[in-house]
Amino acid sequence: MRSKRRYFQSYTSVVAKLVFFSLLWSMLTKGELSAWAFGAIIVPIAVWLNLRLFIPQKDSAAQKESTESITSFSFIRLLCLLPYFLMNSFKGGVQTSCLAFRRKAVTTSGIVYYSVRIPRGKVRLWFMHLISLLPGTLSACIEGDELAVHMLEVNAANIRDIQRCEEKIAFLFGFELHRGTLEE
């Protein structure tokens, strides 16, 4: 019985990925039917790479304990946070455009190392991806609980924005963060 369930889960996962990558290919090629001559090769390769490279890792006891403390994702909380993320996405675009059109390229760009308080797993991935919506920031890499964030302008306001983003993600998934420190 258990092997049938695993087979069904893996089968539905493959089908869902095929549908997703097919839709993505259609969007990227603006629905051109002639593009499917190449897409018929690219889409299955993308699914295969996704299945091979993004294998879920088995959680350790500490990770299971930390992820069990997350109550759940809430669509109502997501709707409450949507204006925050849309506004920061807009601000990020405006700030990047202003920096691009400056006559003098005087920026204080750099890497900031942030101690992540969100537990490992999908919630942490949400946080890392949403940092890119903040003005002038991009998640570079993570090692352990240290997240390297590239900033176009390193300043206290941008660092506070990262911390605020982490707090918003914690709110979205319904758990509290312990106080952490920021390092530059």
Coordinates of N, CA, C and O in Angstrom, one line a residue:
M1 N 0.8 -1.2 0.0 CA 0.0 0.0 0.0 C 0.9 1.3 0.0 O 0.6 2.2 -0.7
R2 N 1.9 1.2 0.8 CA 2.8 2.4 0.9 C 3.5 2.7 -0.4 O 3.7 3.8 -0.8
S3 N 4.0 1.7 -1.1 CA 4.7 1.9 -2.4 C 3.7 2.4 -3.4 O 4.1 3.2 -4.3
K4 N 2.4 2.0 -3.4 CA 1.4 2.6 -4.3 C 1.2 4.1 -4.1 O 1.1 4.9 -5.0
R5 N 1.2 4.5 -2.8 CA 1.0 5.8 -2.4 C 2.2 6.7 -2.9 O 2.1 7.8 -3.4
R6 N 3.5 6.2 -2.7 CA 4.7 6.9 -3.1 C 4.6 7.0 -4.7 O 5.0 8.0 -5.2
Y7 N 4.3 5.9 -5.4 CA 4.2 6.0 -6.8 C 3.2 7.1 -7.3 O 3.5 7.9 -8.1
F8 N 2.0 7.1 -6.6 CA 1.0 8.1 -7.0 C 1.5 9.5 -6.7 O 1.4 10.4 -7.5
Q9 N 2.2 9.7 -5.6 CA 2.7 11.0 -5.2 C 3.8 11.4 -6.2 O 3.8 12.6 -6.7
S10 N 4.7 10.5 -6.6 CA 5.8 10.9 -7.5 C 5.2 11.1 -8.9 O 5.6 12.0 -9.6
Y11 N 4.2 10.3 -9.3 CA 3.5 10.5 -10.6 C 2.8 11.8 -10.7 O 3.0 12.5 -11.7
T12 N 2.1 12.2 -9.7 CA 1.4 13.5 -9.7 C 2.4 14.6 -9.6 O 2.2 15.7 -10.2
S13 N 3.5 14.4 -8.9 CA 4.5 15.5 -8.9 C 5.1 15.7 -10.3 O 5.3 16.8 -10.7
V14 N 5.4 14.6 -11.0 CA 6.0 14.7 -12.4 C 4.9 15.4 -13.3 O 5.3 16.3 -14.1
V15 N 3.7 15.0 -13.2 CA 2.7 15.6 -14.1 C 2.5 17.1 -13.7 O 2.4 17.9 -14.7
A16 N 2.5 17.5 -12.5 CA 2.4 18.9 -12.1 C 3.6 19.7 -12.6 O 3.4 20.8 -13.1
K17 N 4.8 19.1 -12.5 CA 6.0 19.8 -13.0 C 5.9 19.9 -14.5 O 6.3 21.0 -15.1
L18 N 5.4 18.9 -15.2 CA 5.3 19.0 -16.7 C 4.3 20.1 -17.1 O 4.6 20.9 -18.0
V19 N 3.2 20.2 -16.4 CA 2.2 21.2 -16.6 C 2.8 22.6 -16.4 O 2.7 23.5 -17.2
F20 N 3.5 22.7 -15.2 CA 4.1 24.0 -14.8 C 5.1 24.5 -15.9 O 5.1 25.6 -16.4
F21 N 6.1 23.6 -16.2 CA 7.1 24.0 -17.2 C 6.6 24.2 -18.6 O 7.1 25.0 -19.3
S22 N 5.5 23.5 -18.9 CA 4.9 23.7 -20.2 C 4.2 25.1 -20.3 O 4.4 25.8 -21.3
L23 N 3.5 25.4 -19.2 CA 3.0 26.8 -19.1 C 4.0 27.8 -19.2 O 3.9 28.9 -19.8
L24 N 5.1 27.6 -18.4 CA 6.2 28.6 -18.4 C 6.8 28.7 -19.8 O 7.1 29.8 -20.3
W25 N 7.0 27.6 -20.5 CA 7.6 27.6 -21.9 C 6.6 28.4 -22.8 O 7.0 29.2 -23.6
S26 N 5.3 28.2 -22.6 CA 4.3 28.9 -23.5 C 4.4 30.4 -23.2 O 4.3 31.2 -24.2
M27 N 4.5 30.8 -22.0 CA 4.6 32.2 -21.6 C 5.9 32.8 -22.2 O 5.9 33.9 -22.7
L28 N 7.0 32.1 -22.1 CA 8.3 32.6 -22.5 C 8.3 32.8 -24.1 O 9.0 33.6 -24.6
T29 N 7.6 31.9 -24.7 CA 7.6 31.9 -26.2 C 6.4 32.6 -26.8 O 6.1 32.6 -28.0
K30 N 5.6 33.2 -25.9 CA 4.4 33.9 -26.3 C 3.4 33.1 -27.1 O 2.7 33.5 -28.0
G31 N 3.4 31.8 -26.8 CA 2.4 30.9 -27.3 C 2.7 30.5 -28.8 O 1.8 29.9 -29.4
E32 N 3.9 30.7 -29.2 CA 4.2 30.3 -30.6 C 4.3 28.8 -30.7 O 5.0 28.1 -30.0
L33 N 3.5 28.2 -31.6 CA 3.5 26.8 -31.8 C 4.8 26.3 -32.3 O 5.2 25.2 -32.0
S34 N 5.5 27.1 -33.2 CA 6.7 26.6 -33.7 C 7.8 26.4 -32.7 O 8.8 25.7 -32.9
A35 N 7.7 27.1 -31.5 CA 8.6 27.0 -30.5 C 8.6 25.7 -29.8 O 9.5 25.3 -29.1
W36 N 7.5 24.9 -30.0 CA 7.3 23.6 -29.3 C 8.2 22.6 -29.9 O 8.5 21.5 -29.3
A37 N 8.8 22.8 -31.1 CA 9.8 21.9 -31.7 C 11.0 21.8 -30.7 O 11.5 20.7 -30.5
F38 N 11.3 22.9 -30.2 CA 12.5 23.0 -29.2 C 11.9 22.7 -27.8 O 12.6 22.1 -27.0
G39 N 10.7 23.2 -27.5 CA 10.1 23.1 -26.2 C 9.9 21.6 -25.8 O 9.9 21.2 -24.6
A40 N 9.6 20.8 -26.8 CA 9.3 19.3 -26.6 C 10.6 18.7 -26.0 O 10.5 17.6 -25.3
I41 N 11.7 19.3 -26.2 CA 13.0 18.7 -25.7 C 13.3 19.4 -24.3 O 13.7 18.8 -23.4
I42 N 13.1 20.7 -24.3 CA 13.5 21.5 -23.1 C 12.6 21.2 -21.9 O 13.1 21.1 -20.8
V43 N 11.3 21.1 -22.1 CA 10.4 20.9 -21.0 C 10.7 19.6 -20.2 O 10.9 19.6 -19.0
P44 N 10.9 18.5 -20.9 CA 11.2 17.3 -20.1 C 12.6 17.4 -19.4 O 12.8 16.8 -18.3
I45 N 13.5 18.0 -20.1 CA 14.8 18.2 -19.5 C 14.7 19.1 -18.2 O 15.3 18.8 -17.2
A46 N 13.9 20.1 -18.3 CA 13.7 21.0 -17.1 C 13.0 20.2 -16.0 O 13.4 20.3 -14.8
V47 N 12.1 19.3 -16.3 CA 11.4 18.5 -15.3 C 12.4 17.5 -14.6 O 12.5 17.4 -13.4
W48 N 13.2 16.9 -15.5 CA 14.2 16.0 -15.0 C 15.2 16.7 -14.1 O 15.5 16.2 -13.0
L49 N 15.7 17.8 -14.5 CA 16.7 18.6 -13.7 C 16.0 19.0 -12.4 O 16.7 18.9 -11.3
N50 N 14.8 19.4 -12.4 CA 14.1 19.8 -11.2 C 14.0 18.6 -10.2 O 14.2 18.8 -9.0
L51 N 13.6 17.5 -10.8 CA 13.5 16.3 -9.9 C 14.9 15.8 -9.4 O 14.9 15.4 -8.2
R52 N 15.9 16.0 -10.1 CA 17.2 15.5 -9.7 C 17.9 16.5 -8.8 O 18.6 16.1 -7.8
L53 N 17.8 17.8 -9.0 CA 18.5 18.8 -8.3 C 17.8 19.3 -7.0 O 18.4 19.7 -6.0
F54 N 16.5 19.2 -7.0 CA 15.7 19.6 -5.8 C 15.1 18.5 -5.1 O 13.9 18.4 -5.0
I55 N 15.9 17.6 -4.6 CA 15.5 16.4 -3.9 C 15.2 16.8 -2.5 O 16.1 17.4 -1.8
P56 N 14.0 16.6 -1.9 CA 13.8 16.9 -0.5 C 14.7 16.1 0.4 O 14.9 14.9 0.2
Q57 N 15.4 16.9 1.3 CA 16.3 16.3 2.2 C 15.5 15.8 3.5 O 14.6 16.4 3.9
K58 N 16.0 14.7 4.0 CA 15.4 14.2 5.3 C 15.8 15.2 6.4 O 16.9 15.6 6.5
D59 N 14.8 15.6 7.2 CA 15.0 16.5 8.3 C 15.6 15.8 9.5 O 15.3 14.6 9.8
S60 N 16.5 16.5 10.1 CA 17.1 16.0 11.4 C 16.0 16.2 12.5 O 15.0 16.9 12.3
A61 N 16.3 15.7 13.6 CA 15.3 15.8 14.7 C 15.1 17.3 15.1 O 14.0 17.7 15.3
A62 N 16.2 18.1 15.1 CA 16.1 19.5 15.5 C 15.3 20.3 14.4 O 14.5 21.1 14.7
Q63 N 15.5 19.9 13.1 CA 14.8 20.6 12.1 C 13.3 20.2 12.2 O 12.4 21.1 12.0
K64 N 13.0 19.0 12.4 CA 11.6 18.6 12.5 C 10.9 19.3 13.7 O 9.8 19.8 13.5
E65 N 11.6 19.5 14.8 CA 11.1 20.1 15.9 C 10.8 21.6 15.6 O 9.8 22.1 16.0
S66 N 11.7 22.3 14.9 CA 11.6 23.7 14.6 C 10.5 23.9 13.5 O 9.7 24.8 13.6
T67 N 10.3 23.0 12.6 CA 9.3 23.1 11.6 C 7.9 22.7 12.1 O 6.9 23.2 11.6
E68 N 7.9 21.9 13.2 CA 6.6 21.5 13.8 C 6.0 22.7 14.5 O 4.8 22.8 14.8
S69 N 6.9 23.7 14.9 CA 6.4 24.9 15.7 C 5.6 25.8 14.8 O 4.9 26.7 15.2
I70 N 5.7 25.6 13.4 CA 5.0 26.5 12.5 C 3.5 26.0 12.5 O 3.3 24.8 12.2
T71 N 2.6 26.9 12.8 CA 1.2 26.4 12.8 C 0.7 26.1 11.4 O 0.4 25.0 11.1
S72 N 0.7 27.1 10.5 CA 0.3 26.9 9.2 C 0.4 28.1 8.4 O 0.4 29.2 8.9
F73 N 0.4 27.9 7.1 CA 0.3 29.0 6.1 C -1.1 29.5 6.1 O -2.0 28.7 6.2
S74 N -1.3 30.8 6.1 CA -2.6 31.4 6.2 C -2.9 32.3 5.0 O -2.1 33.3 4.8
F75 N -3.9 32.0 4.2 CA -4.2 32.9 3.0 C -4.7 34.3 3.5 O -4.4 35.3 2.8
I76 N -5.3 34.3 4.6 CA -5.8 35.6 5.2 C -4.6 36.5 5.6 O -4.6 37.6 5.2
R77 N -3.6 35.8 6.2 CA -2.4 36.6 6.6 C -1.7 37.0 5.3 O -1.1 38.1 5.2
L78 N -1.7 36.2 4.3 CA -1.1 36.5 3.0 C -1.7 37.7 2.4 O -1.0 38.6 1.9
L79 N -3.0 37.8 2.4 CA -3.7 39.0 1.9 C -3.4 40.2 2.7 O -3.3 41.3 2.1
C80 N -3.2 40.1 4.0 CA -2.8 41.2 4.8 C -1.4 41.7 4.5 O -1.1 42.9 4.6
L81 N -0.5 40.8 4.1 CA 0.9 41.2 3.8 C 1.1 41.5 2.3 O 2.1 42.1 2.0
L82 N 0.1 41.2 1.5 CA 0.3 41.5 0.1 C 0.6 43.0 -0.2 O 1.6 43.2 -1.0
P83 N 0.0 44.0 0.4 CA 0.4 45.4 0.1 C 1.8 45.7 0.5 O 2.5 46.4 -0.2
Y84 N 2.3 45.1 1.6 CA 3.7 45.3 2.0 C 4.7 44.8 0.9 O 5.6 45.5 0.6
F85 N 4.4 43.6 0.4 CA 5.3 43.0 -0.6 C 5.2 43.7 -1.9 O 6.2 44.0 -2.6
L86 N 4.0 44.1 -2.3 CA 3.8 44.9 -3.6 C 4.5 46.2 -3.5 O 5.1 46.7 -4.5
M87 N 4.3 46.9 -2.4 CA 5.0 48.2 -2.2 C 6.5 48.1 -2.2 O 7.2 48.9 -2.9
N88 N 7.0 47.1 -1.6 CA 8.5 47.0 -1.6 C 9.0 46.5 -2.9 O 10.1 46.9 -3.3
S89 N 8.2 45.8 -3.7 CA 8.6 45.4 -5.0 C 8.7 46.7 -5.9 O 9.6 46.9 -6.7
F90 N 7.7 47.5 -5.8 CA 7.6 48.8 -6.5 C 8.8 49.7 -6.1 O 9.5 50.2 -7.0
K91 N 9.0 49.8 -4.8 CA 10.1 50.6 -4.3 C 11.5 50.1 -4.8 O 12.4 50.9 -5.2
G92 N 11.6 48.8 -4.9 CA 12.9 48.2 -5.4 C 13.1 48.5 -6.8 O 14.2 48.8 -7.2
G93 N 12.1 48.5 -7.6 CA 12.2 48.8 -9.0 C 12.6 50.3 -9.2 O 13.4 50.6 -10.0
V94 N 11.9 51.2 -8.5 CA 12.2 52.6 -8.6 C 13.6 52.9 -8.1 O 14.4 53.6 -8.8
Q95 N 14.1 52.3 -7.0 CA 15.4 52.6 -6.5 C 16.5 52.1 -7.5 O 17.4 52.7 -7.7
T96 N 16.3 50.9 -8.0 CA 17.2 50.3 -9.0 C 17.3 51.2 -10.2 O 18.4 51.5 -10.7
S97 N 16.2 51.7 -10.7 CA 16.1 52.6 -11.9 C 16.9 53.9 -11.6 O 17.7 54.4 -12.4
C98 N 16.6 54.4 -10.4 CA 17.3 55.7 -10.0 C 18.8 55.5 -10.0 O 19.6 56.3 -10.4
L99 N 19.3 54.4 -9.4 CA 20.7 54.1 -9.3 C 21.3 53.9 -10.7 O 22.4 54.3 -11.0
A100 N 20.5 53.3 -11.6 CA 21.0 53.1 -13.0 C 21.2 54.4 -13.8 O 22.1 54.5 -14.6
F101 N 20.4 55.4 -13.5 CA 20.4 56.6 -14.2 C 21.2 57.7 -13.6 O 21.2 58.8 -14.1
R102 N 21.8 57.4 -12.4 CA 22.6 58.4 -11.8 C 23.8 58.7 -12.7 O 24.4 57.9 -13.3
R103 N 24.2 60.0 -12.6 CA 25.4 60.4 -13.4 C 26.7 59.8 -12.8 O 27.5 59.3 -13.5
K104 N 26.8 59.9 -11.5 CA 28.0 59.3 -10.9 C 27.6 58.0 -10.2 O 26.6 58.0 -9.5
A105 N 28.3 57.0 -10.5 CA 28.0 55.7 -9.9 C 28.6 55.5 -8.6 O 29.5 54.7 -8.3
V106 N 28.2 56.4 -7.6 CA 28.7 56.3 -6.3 C 27.7 55.5 -5.4 O 26.6 56.0 -5.1
T107 N 28.0 54.3 -5.2 CA 27.1 53.4 -4.4 C 28.0 52.8 -3.3 O 29.2 52.7 -3.5
T108 N 27.3 52.4 -2.3 CA 28.0 51.7 -1.2 C 27.5 50.2 -1.2 O 27.0 49.7 -0.2
S109 N 27.6 49.6 -2.4 CA 27.1 48.2 -2.5 C 28.1 47.3 -1.8 O 29.2 47.6 -1.5
G110 N 27.5 46.2 -1.4 CA 28.3 45.2 -0.7 C 27.4 44.0 -0.3 O 26.3 43.9 -0.6
I111 N 28.1 43.1 0.5 CA 27.4 41.9 1.0 C 27.2 42.1 2.5 O 28.2 42.5 3.2
V112 N 26.0 41.8 2.9 CA 25.7 41.8 4.4 C 25.4 40.4 4.8 O 24.7 39.7 4.1
Y113 N 25.9 40.0 5.9 CA 25.7 38.6 6.4 C 24.6 38.7 7.5 O 24.8 39.4 8.5
Y114 N 23.5 38.0 7.3 CA 22.3 38.1 8.2 C 22.1 36.8 8.8 O 22.1 35.7 8.2
S115 N 22.0 36.8 10.1 CA 21.7 35.5 10.9 C 20.2 35.3 10.8 O 19.4 36.0 11.4
V116 N 19.9 34.2 10.1 CA 18.5 33.9 9.8 C 17.9 33.2 11.1 O 18.5 32.3 11.6
R117 N 16.7 33.6 11.5 CA 16.0 33.0 12.6 C 14.9 32.1 12.2 O 14.4 31.4 13.0
I118 N 14.5 32.2 10.9 CA 13.5 31.3 10.4 C 14.0 29.9 10.3 O 15.1 29.7 9.9
P119 N 13.2 28.9 10.7 CA 13.7 27.5 10.6 C 13.9 27.1 9.1 O 13.4 27.6 8.2
R120 N 14.8 26.1 9.0 CA 15.2 25.6 7.7 C 14.0 25.0 7.0 O 13.1 24.4 7.7
G121 N 14.0 25.0 5.7 CA 12.9 24.4 5.0 C 12.2 25.4 4.0 O 12.8 26.4 3.7
K122 N 11.0 25.1 3.7 CA 10.2 26.0 2.7 C 10.0 27.4 3.2 O 10.0 28.3 2.4
V123 N 9.8 27.6 4.5 CA 9.6 28.9 5.0 C 10.8 29.8 4.8 O 10.8 30.9 4.4
R124 N 12.0 29.2 5.1 CA 13.2 29.9 4.8 C 13.4 30.2 3.4 O 13.9 31.3 3.0
L125 N 13.0 29.4 2.5 CA 13.1 29.6 1.0 C 12.2 30.8 0.7 O 12.5 31.6 -0.2
W126 N 11.0 30.8 1.3 CA 10.1 32.0 1.0 C 10.8 33.3 1.4 O 10.8 34.2 0.6
F127 N 11.4 33.3 2.6 CA 12.1 34.5 3.0 C 13.2 34.9 2.1 O 13.4 36.0 1.7
M128 N 14.1 33.9 1.7 CA 15.2 34.2 0.8 C 14.7 34.8 -0.6 O 15.3 35.7 -1.1
H129 N 13.6 34.2 -1.1 CA 13.1 34.7 -2.4 C 12.5 36.1 -2.2 O 12.6 36.9 -3.1
L130 N 11.8 36.3 -1.1 CA 11.1 37.6 -1.0 C 12.1 38.7 -0.7 O 11.7 39.9 -0.9
I131 N 13.3 38.4 -0.2 CA 14.3 39.5 0.0 C 14.5 40.2 -1.3 O 14.8 41.4 -1.3
S132 N 14.4 39.5 -2.4 CA 14.7 40.1 -3.7 C 13.6 41.2 -4.1 O 13.8 42.0 -5.0
L133 N 12.5 41.2 -3.4 CA 11.5 42.2 -3.6 C 11.8 43.5 -2.9 O 11.3 44.6 -3.2
L134 N 12.7 43.4 -1.9 CA 13.1 44.6 -1.1 C 14.0 45.5 -2.0 O 14.7 45.0 -2.9
P135 N 13.9 46.8 -1.8 CA 14.7 47.7 -2.6 C 16.2 47.4 -2.6 O 16.8 47.4 -1.5
G136 N 16.8 47.1 -3.7 CA 18.2 46.9 -3.9 C 18.8 45.7 -3.2 O 20.0 45.8 -2.9
T137 N 18.1 44.7 -2.9 CA 18.6 43.5 -2.2 C 18.4 42.2 -3.0 O 17.5 42.1 -3.8
L138 N 19.3 41.3 -2.8 CA 19.3 40.0 -3.5 C 19.9 38.9 -2.6 O 21.1 39.2 -2.1
S139 N 19.3 37.8 -2.3 CA 19.9 36.7 -1.6 C 21.0 36.1 -2.4 O 20.7 35.7 -3.5
A140 N 22.2 36.1 -1.9 CA 23.3 35.5 -2.6 C 23.6 34.1 -2.3 O 23.6 33.2 -3.2
C141 N 23.7 33.7 -1.1 CA 23.9 32.3 -0.7 C 23.6 32.2 0.8 O 23.6 33.1 1.5
I142 N 23.5 30.9 1.2 CA 23.3 30.7 2.7 C 24.1 29.5 3.1 O 24.2 28.5 2.3
E143 N 24.8 29.6 4.2 CA 25.6 28.6 4.8 C 25.2 28.5 6.2 O 25.4 29.4 7.0
G144 N 24.5 27.3 6.6 CA 24.0 27.2 7.9 C 22.9 28.2 8.1 O 21.9 28.2 7.4
D145 N 23.0 29.0 9.1 CA 22.0 30.1 9.4 C 22.5 31.4 9.0 O 21.9 32.4 9.3
E146 N 23.6 31.5 8.2 CA 24.1 32.8 7.8 C 23.7 33.0 6.3 O 24.1 32.3 5.4
L147 N 23.0 34.1 6.1 CA 22.5 34.4 4.7 C 23.3 35.6 4.2 O 23.4 36.6 4.9
A148 N 24.0 35.4 3.1 CA 24.7 36.5 2.4 C 23.7 37.2 1.5 O 23.1 36.6 0.7
V149 N 23.5 38.5 1.8 CA 22.6 39.3 1.0 C 23.4 40.4 0.3 O 24.1 41.2 1.0
H150 N 23.3 40.5 -1.0 CA 23.9 41.6 -1.8 C 23.0 42.8 -1.7 O 21.8 42.7 -2.0
M151 N 23.6 44.0 -1.4 CA 22.8 45.2 -1.4 C 23.4 46.2 -2.3 O 24.7 46.4 -2.3
L152 N 22.6 46.9 -3.1 CA 23.1 48.0 -3.9 C 23.6 49.2 -3.0 O 24.6 49.8 -3.4
E153 N 22.9 49.4 -1.9 CA 23.4 50.4 -1.0 C 23.3 49.8 0.4 O 22.2 49.5 0.9
V154 N 24.4 49.6 1.0 CA 24.5 49.0 2.4 C 24.2 50.2 3.4 O 25.0 51.1 3.5
N155 N 23.1 50.1 4.1 CA 22.8 51.1 5.1 C 21.9 50.5 6.1 O 21.3 49.4 5.9
A156 N 21.7 51.1 7.2 CA 20.9 50.6 8.3 C 19.4 50.4 7.9 O 18.8 49.4 8.4
A157 N 18.9 51.3 7.1 CA 17.5 51.1 6.7 C 17.3 49.8 5.9 O 16.3 49.1 6.1
N158 N 18.2 49.5 5.0 CA 18.1 48.3 4.2 C 18.2 47.0 5.1 O 17.6 46.0 4.8
I159 N 19.1 47.1 6.1 CA 19.3 46.0 7.0 C 18.0 45.8 7.8 O 17.5 44.6 8.0
R160 N 17.4 46.9 8.2 CA 16.1 46.8 9.0 C 15.0 46.2 8.1 O 14.2 45.5 8.6
D161 N 15.1 46.5 6.8 CA 14.1 46.0 5.9 C 14.2 44.5 5.8 O 13.1 43.8 5.7
I162 N 15.4 43.9 5.8 CA 15.5 42.5 5.8 C 14.9 41.9 7.1 O 14.2 40.9 7.0
Q163 N 15.2 42.5 8.2 CA 14.7 42.0 9.5 C 13.2 42.1 9.5 O 12.5 41.1 9.9
R164 N 12.6 43.2 9.0 CA 11.2 43.3 8.9 C 10.6 42.3 8.0 O 9.5 41.7 8.3
C165 N 11.2 42.0 6.9 CA 10.8 40.9 5.9 C 10.7 39.6 6.6 O 9.7 38.8 6.5
E166 N 11.8 39.3 7.4 CA 11.8 38.0 8.1 C 10.6 37.9 9.1 O 10.0 36.9 9.3
E167 N 10.3 39.1 9.8 CA 9.2 39.1 10.7 C 7.9 38.9 10.0 O 7.0 38.2 10.5
K168 N 7.8 39.5 8.8 CA 6.5 39.3 8.0 C 6.3 37.9 7.6 O 5.2 37.4 7.7
I169 N 7.4 37.2 7.2 CA 7.3 35.8 6.8 C 6.9 34.9 8.0 O 6.1 34.0 7.9
A170 N 7.5 35.3 9.2 CA 7.2 34.5 10.4 C 5.7 34.7 10.7 O 5.0 33.8 11.1
F171 N 5.2 35.9 10.6 CA 3.7 36.2 10.8 C 2.9 35.4 9.8 O 1.9 34.8 10.2
L172 N 3.3 35.4 8.5 CA 2.6 34.7 7.5 C 2.4 33.2 7.9 O 1.3 32.6 7.7
F173 N 3.5 32.6 8.4 CA 3.4 31.2 8.7 C 3.0 30.9 10.2 O 3.0 29.7 10.6
G174 N 2.8 31.9 11.0 CA 2.3 31.8 12.3 C 3.3 31.3 13.4 O 2.9 30.5 14.2
F175 N 4.5 31.9 13.4 CA 5.4 31.5 14.5 C 6.2 32.7 14.9 O 6.2 33.7 14.2
E176 N 6.7 32.7 16.1 CA 7.5 33.8 16.7 C 9.0 33.6 16.5 O 9.4 32.5 16.5
L177 N 9.6 34.7 16.3 CA 11.1 34.7 16.1 C 11.8 35.0 17.4 O 11.3 35.8 18.2
H178 N 12.9 34.4 17.6 CA 13.8 34.8 18.8 C 14.7 35.9 18.3 O 15.0 36.0 17.2
R179 N 15.0 36.8 19.2 CA 15.9 37.9 18.9 C 17.2 37.4 18.4 O 17.8 36.5 18.9
G180 N 17.7 38.0 17.3 CA 19.0 37.6 16.7 C 19.8 38.9 16.5 O 19.4 40.0 16.7
T181 N 21.0 38.6 15.9 CA 21.9 39.8 15.7 C 22.1 39.9 14.2 O 22.0 38.9 13.4
L182 N 22.5 41.1 13.8 CA 22.8 41.3 12.4 C 24.3 41.6 12.4 O 24.9 42.2 13.2
E183 N 24.9 41.1 11.3 CA 26.4 41.3 11.1 C 26.5 42.0 9.7 O 25.8 41.7 8.8
E184 N 27.5 42.9 9.6 CA 27.9 43.4 8.3 C 29.2 42.9 7.9 O 30.0 42.6 8.6

